[in-house]
CSV table of C-alpha atoms (C1' of nucleotides) in Angstrom, one decimal:
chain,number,residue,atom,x,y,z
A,1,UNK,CA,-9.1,6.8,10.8
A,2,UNK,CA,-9.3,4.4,8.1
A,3,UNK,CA,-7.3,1.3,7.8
A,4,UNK,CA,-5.1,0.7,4.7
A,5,UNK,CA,-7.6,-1.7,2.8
A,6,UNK,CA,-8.8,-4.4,5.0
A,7,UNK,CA,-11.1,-7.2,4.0
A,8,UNK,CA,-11.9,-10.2,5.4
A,9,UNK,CA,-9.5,-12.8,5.2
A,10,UNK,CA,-11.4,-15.4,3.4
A,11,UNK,CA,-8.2,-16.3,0.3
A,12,UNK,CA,-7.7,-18.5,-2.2
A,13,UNK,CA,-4.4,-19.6,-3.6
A,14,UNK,CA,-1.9,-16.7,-3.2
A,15,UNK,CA,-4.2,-14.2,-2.1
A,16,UNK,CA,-2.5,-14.5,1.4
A,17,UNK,CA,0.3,-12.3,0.0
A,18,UNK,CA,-2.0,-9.9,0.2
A,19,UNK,CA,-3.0,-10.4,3.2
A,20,UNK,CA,0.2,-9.8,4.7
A,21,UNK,CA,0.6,-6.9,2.2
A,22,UNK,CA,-3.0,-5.5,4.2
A,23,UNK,CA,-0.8,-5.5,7.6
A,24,UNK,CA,2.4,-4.0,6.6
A,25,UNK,CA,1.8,-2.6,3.4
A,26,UNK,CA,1.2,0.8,5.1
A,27,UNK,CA,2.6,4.1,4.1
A,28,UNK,CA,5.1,3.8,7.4
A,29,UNK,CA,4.8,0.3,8.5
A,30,UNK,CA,7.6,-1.1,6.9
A,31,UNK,CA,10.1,1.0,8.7
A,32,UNK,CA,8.6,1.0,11.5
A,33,UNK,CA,8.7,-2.5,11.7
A,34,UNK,CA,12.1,-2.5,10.5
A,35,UNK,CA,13.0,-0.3,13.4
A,36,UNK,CA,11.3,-2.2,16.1
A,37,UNK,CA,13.1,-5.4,14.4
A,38,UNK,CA,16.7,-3.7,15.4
A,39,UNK,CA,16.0,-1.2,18.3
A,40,UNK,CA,13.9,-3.7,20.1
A,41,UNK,CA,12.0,-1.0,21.9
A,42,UNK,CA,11.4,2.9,20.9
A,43,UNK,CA,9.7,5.4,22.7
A,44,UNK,CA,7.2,7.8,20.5
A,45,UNK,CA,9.5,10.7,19.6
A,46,UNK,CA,12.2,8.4,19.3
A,47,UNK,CA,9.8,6.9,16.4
A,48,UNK,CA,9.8,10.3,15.3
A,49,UNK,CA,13.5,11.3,15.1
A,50,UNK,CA,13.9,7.9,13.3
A,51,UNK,CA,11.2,8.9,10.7
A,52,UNK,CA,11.7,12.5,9.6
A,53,UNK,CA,9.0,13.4,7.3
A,54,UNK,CA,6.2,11.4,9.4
A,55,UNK,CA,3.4,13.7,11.1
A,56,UNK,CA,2.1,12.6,14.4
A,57,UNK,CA,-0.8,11.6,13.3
A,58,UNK,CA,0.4,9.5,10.7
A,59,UNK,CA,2.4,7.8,13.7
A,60,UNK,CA,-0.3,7.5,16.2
A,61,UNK,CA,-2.3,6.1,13.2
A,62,UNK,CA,-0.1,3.7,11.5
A,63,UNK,CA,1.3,2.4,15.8
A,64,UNK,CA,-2.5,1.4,16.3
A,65,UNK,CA,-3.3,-0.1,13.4
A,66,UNK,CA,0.0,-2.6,14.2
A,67,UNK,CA,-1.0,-2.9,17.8
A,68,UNK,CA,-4.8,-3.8,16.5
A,69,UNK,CA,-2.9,-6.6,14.3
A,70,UNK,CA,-1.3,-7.5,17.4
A,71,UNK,CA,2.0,-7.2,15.5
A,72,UNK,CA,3.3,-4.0,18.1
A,73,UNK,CA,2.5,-4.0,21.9
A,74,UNK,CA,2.3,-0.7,23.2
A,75,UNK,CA,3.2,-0.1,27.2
A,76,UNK,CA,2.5,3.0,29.3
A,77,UNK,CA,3.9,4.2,32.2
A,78,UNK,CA,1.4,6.2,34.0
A,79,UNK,CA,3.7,8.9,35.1
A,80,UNK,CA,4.5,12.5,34.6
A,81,UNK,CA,5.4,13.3,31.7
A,82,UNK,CA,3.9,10.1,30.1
A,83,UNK,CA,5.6,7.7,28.6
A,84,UNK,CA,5.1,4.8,25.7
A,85,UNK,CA,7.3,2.4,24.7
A,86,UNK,CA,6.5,0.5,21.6
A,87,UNK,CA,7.9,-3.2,21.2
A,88,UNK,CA,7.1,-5.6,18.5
A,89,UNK,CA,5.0,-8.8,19.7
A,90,UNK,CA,5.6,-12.5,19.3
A,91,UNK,CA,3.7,-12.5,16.7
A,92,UNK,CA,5.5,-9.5,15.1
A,93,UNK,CA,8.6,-10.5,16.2
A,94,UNK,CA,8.0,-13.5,13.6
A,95,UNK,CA,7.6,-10.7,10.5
A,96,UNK,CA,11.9,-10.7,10.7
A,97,UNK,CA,12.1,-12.8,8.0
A,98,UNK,CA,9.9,-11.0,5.6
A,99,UNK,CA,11.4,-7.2,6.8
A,100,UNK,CA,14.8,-8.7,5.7
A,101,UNK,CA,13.5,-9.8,2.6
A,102,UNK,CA,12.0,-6.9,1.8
A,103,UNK,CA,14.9,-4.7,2.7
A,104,UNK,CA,17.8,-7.0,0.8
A,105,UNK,CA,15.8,-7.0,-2.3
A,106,UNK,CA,15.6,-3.2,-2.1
A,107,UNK,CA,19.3,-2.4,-1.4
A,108,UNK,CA,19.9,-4.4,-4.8
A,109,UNK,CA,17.4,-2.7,-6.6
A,110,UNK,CA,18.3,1.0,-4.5
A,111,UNK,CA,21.9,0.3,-5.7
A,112,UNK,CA,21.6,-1.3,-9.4
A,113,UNK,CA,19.3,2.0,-10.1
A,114,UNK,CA,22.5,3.9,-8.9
A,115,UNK,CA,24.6,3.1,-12.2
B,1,UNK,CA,-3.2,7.7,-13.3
B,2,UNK,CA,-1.9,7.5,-10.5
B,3,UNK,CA,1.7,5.4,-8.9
B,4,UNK,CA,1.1,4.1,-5.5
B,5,UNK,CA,3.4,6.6,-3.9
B,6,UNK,CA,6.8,7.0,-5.7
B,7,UNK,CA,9.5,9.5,-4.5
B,8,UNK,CA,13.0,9.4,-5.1
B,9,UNK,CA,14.8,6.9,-4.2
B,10,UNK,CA,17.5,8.7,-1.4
B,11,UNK,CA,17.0,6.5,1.6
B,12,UNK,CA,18.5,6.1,5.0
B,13,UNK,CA,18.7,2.8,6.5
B,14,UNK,CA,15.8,1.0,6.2
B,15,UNK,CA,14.0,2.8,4.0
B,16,UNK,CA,15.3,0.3,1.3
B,17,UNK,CA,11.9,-1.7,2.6
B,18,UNK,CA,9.7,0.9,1.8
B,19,UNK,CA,11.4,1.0,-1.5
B,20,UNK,CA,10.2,-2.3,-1.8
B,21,UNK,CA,6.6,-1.8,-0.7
B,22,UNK,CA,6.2,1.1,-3.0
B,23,UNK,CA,7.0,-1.3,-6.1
B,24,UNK,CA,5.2,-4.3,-4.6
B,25,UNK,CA,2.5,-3.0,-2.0
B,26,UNK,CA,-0.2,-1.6,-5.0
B,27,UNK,CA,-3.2,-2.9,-4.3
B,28,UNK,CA,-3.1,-5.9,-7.0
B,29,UNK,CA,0.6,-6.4,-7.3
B,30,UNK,CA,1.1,-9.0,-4.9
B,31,UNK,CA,-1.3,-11.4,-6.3
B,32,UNK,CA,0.1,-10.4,-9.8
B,33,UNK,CA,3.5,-11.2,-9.1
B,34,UNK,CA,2.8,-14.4,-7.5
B,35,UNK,CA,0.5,-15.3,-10.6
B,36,UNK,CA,3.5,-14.4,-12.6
B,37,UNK,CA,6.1,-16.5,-10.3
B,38,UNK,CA,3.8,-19.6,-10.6
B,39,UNK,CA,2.5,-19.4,-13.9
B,40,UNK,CA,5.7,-18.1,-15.7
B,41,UNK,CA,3.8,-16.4,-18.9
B,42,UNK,CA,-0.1,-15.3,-18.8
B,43,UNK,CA,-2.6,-13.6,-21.1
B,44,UNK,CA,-4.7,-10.1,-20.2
B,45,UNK,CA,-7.7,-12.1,-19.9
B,46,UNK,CA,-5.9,-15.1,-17.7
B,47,UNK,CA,-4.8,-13.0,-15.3
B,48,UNK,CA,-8.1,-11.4,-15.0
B,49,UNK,CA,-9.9,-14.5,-14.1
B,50,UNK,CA,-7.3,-15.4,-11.9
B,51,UNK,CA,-8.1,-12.3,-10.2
B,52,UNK,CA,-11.6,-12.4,-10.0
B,53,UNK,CA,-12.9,-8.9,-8.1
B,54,UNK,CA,-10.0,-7.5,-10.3
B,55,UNK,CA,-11.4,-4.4,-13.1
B,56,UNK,CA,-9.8,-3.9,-16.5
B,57,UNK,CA,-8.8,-0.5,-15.3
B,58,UNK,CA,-6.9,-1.8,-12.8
B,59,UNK,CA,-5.2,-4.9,-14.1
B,60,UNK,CA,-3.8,-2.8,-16.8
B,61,UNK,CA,-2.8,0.0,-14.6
B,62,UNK,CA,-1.0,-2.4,-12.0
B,63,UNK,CA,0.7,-4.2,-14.8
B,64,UNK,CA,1.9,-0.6,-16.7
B,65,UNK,CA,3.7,0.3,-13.4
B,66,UNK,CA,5.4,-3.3,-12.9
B,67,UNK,CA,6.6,-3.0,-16.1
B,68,UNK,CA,7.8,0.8,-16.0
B,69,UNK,CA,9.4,-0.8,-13.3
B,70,UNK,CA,11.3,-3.1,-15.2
B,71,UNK,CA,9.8,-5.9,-13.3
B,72,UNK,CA,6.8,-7.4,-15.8
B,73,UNK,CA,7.4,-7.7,-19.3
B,74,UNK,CA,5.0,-7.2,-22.1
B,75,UNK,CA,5.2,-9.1,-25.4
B,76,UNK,CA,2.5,-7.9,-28.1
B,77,UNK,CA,1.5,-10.3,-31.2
B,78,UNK,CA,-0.1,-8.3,-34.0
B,79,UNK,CA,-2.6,-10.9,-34.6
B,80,UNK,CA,-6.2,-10.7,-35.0
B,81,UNK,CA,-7.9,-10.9,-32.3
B,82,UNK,CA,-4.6,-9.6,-30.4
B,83,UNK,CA,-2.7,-11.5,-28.3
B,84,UNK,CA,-0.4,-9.9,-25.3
B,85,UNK,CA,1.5,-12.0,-23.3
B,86,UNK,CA,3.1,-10.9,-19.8
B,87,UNK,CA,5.7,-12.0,-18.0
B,88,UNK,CA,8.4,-11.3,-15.2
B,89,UNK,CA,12.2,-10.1,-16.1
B,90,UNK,CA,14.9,-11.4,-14.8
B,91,UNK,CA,14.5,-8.1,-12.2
B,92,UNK,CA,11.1,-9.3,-11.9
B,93,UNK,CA,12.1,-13.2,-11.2
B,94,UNK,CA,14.7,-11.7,-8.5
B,95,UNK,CA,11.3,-11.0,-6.4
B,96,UNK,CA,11.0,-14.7,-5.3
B,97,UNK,CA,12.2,-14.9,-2.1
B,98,UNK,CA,10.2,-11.7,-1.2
B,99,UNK,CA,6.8,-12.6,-2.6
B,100,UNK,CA,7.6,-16.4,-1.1
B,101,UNK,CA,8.2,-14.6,2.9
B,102,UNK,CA,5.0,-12.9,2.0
B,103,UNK,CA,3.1,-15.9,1.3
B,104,UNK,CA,4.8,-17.9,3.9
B,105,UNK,CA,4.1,-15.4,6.9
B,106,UNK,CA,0.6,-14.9,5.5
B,107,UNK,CA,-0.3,-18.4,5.3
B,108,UNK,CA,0.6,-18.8,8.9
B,109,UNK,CA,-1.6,-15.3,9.8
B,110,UNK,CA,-4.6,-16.5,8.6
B,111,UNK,CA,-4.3,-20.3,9.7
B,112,UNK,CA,-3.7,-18.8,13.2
B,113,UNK,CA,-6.7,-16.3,13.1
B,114,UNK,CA,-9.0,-19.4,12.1
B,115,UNK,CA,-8.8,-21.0,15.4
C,1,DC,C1',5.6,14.0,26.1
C,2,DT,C1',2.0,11.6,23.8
C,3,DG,C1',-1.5,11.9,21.9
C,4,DC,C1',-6.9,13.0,19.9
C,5,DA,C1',-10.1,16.3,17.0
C,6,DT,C1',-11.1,18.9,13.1
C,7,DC,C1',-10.7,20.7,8.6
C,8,DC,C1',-9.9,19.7,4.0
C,9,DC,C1',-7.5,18.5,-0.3
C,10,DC,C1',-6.4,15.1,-3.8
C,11,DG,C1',-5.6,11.1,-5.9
C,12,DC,C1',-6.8,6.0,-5.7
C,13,DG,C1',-9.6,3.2,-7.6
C,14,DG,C1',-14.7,1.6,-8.9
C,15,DA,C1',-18.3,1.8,-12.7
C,16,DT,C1',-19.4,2.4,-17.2
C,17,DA,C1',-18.9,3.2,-22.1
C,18,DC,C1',-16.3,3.2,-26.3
C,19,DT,C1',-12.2,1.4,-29.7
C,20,DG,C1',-8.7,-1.1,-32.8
D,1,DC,C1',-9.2,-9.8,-27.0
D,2,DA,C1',-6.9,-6.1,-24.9
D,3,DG,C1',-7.2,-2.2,-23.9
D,4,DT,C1',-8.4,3.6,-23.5
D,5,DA,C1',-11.5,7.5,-21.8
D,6,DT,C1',-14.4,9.8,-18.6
D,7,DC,C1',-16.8,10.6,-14.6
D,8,DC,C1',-16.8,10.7,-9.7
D,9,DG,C1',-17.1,9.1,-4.7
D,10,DC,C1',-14.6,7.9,-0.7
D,11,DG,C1',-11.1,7.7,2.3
D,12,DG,C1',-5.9,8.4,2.9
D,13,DG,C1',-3.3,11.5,4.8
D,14,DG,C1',-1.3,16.5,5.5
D,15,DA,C1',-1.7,20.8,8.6
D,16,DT,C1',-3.1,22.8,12.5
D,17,DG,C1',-4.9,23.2,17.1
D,18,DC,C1',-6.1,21.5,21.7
D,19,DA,C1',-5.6,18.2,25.9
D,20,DG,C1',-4.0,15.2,29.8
DNA sequence: CTGCATCCCCGCGGATACTG
DNA sequence: CAGTATCCGCGGGGATGCAG
């Protein structure tokens, strides 16, 4: 299925905001980056416990996309039943600081809407 | 028309980031608020030619959700021809670090995907 | 348990034309 | 100049069912 936008890369000034927007800008990625940033390593349902209204497919979808980014490495145990355990990359690993900044600025907002 | 996904705002941990992406992840937000950040006050017609594959529809759509958002703010003249200036709140201004980590990260992306 | 396949709705967002 | 209005295609994404 379809990527979440996803032109070329060719940017000028600025435009590479968007560009990282493109990669974790997804309906899910955020969290589950932000998961993978403080569990380290998660298991498919365990994705799925962690994000109650996501649908399979929307999990399976979002995962590849990250792993075609090379943001998310995915590792499977052939064995029985089958297992996957989903880890951030190197590269993904390096997202940390954006994920926090994203997530302090919306506990401020999250909070000053609260009054 | 349409948000760019907006439910209400009871999160669990993490979600705070998704928060965040649903204000900031449209499709032209990005680049706006980093116009915005740089440029401190701009016109309709500036922004559009800084965002070149941008359409009228668009532009104004993108920039009536930032500012139901209470991030952009919109200053009319009632001149002829009119004159409508934009720029960001002090909500909006909070943004900075965010939009920054985005740029920062991309930057690096698409250096590294050039070699 | 971890998926892929299919069906299908709906809303994002482009193109185009018109207005104060 | 700075929009609004309308039409409409495409793909995001939910629901459900099947498979290794």
């Amino acid at each position: 299925m379809g990527r979440t936008r996803h032109e070329t890369f060719t940017c000028a000034a600025g435009c590479t905001v968007e560009a990282t927007l493109n990669l974790i800008g997804g309906k899910w990625k955020g969290v589950i980056l932000y998961r993978l940033l403080t569990e380290e390593v998660l298991r498919f349902n365990e994705l799925r416990r962690l994000l109650p209204s996501i649908t399979q497919r929307m999990l399976t979808n979002q995962l590849r996309e990250l792993e075609k980014d090379g943001l998310v490495q995915r590792t499977i145990y052939p064995e029985v039943p089958p297992r996957v355990e989903y880890r951030l990359t190197d590269e993904g690993r390096t997202l940390e600081p954006v994920i926090s900044a994203l997530k302090a600025w919306g506990d401020r907002y999250v909070a000053n809407r609260a009054d």
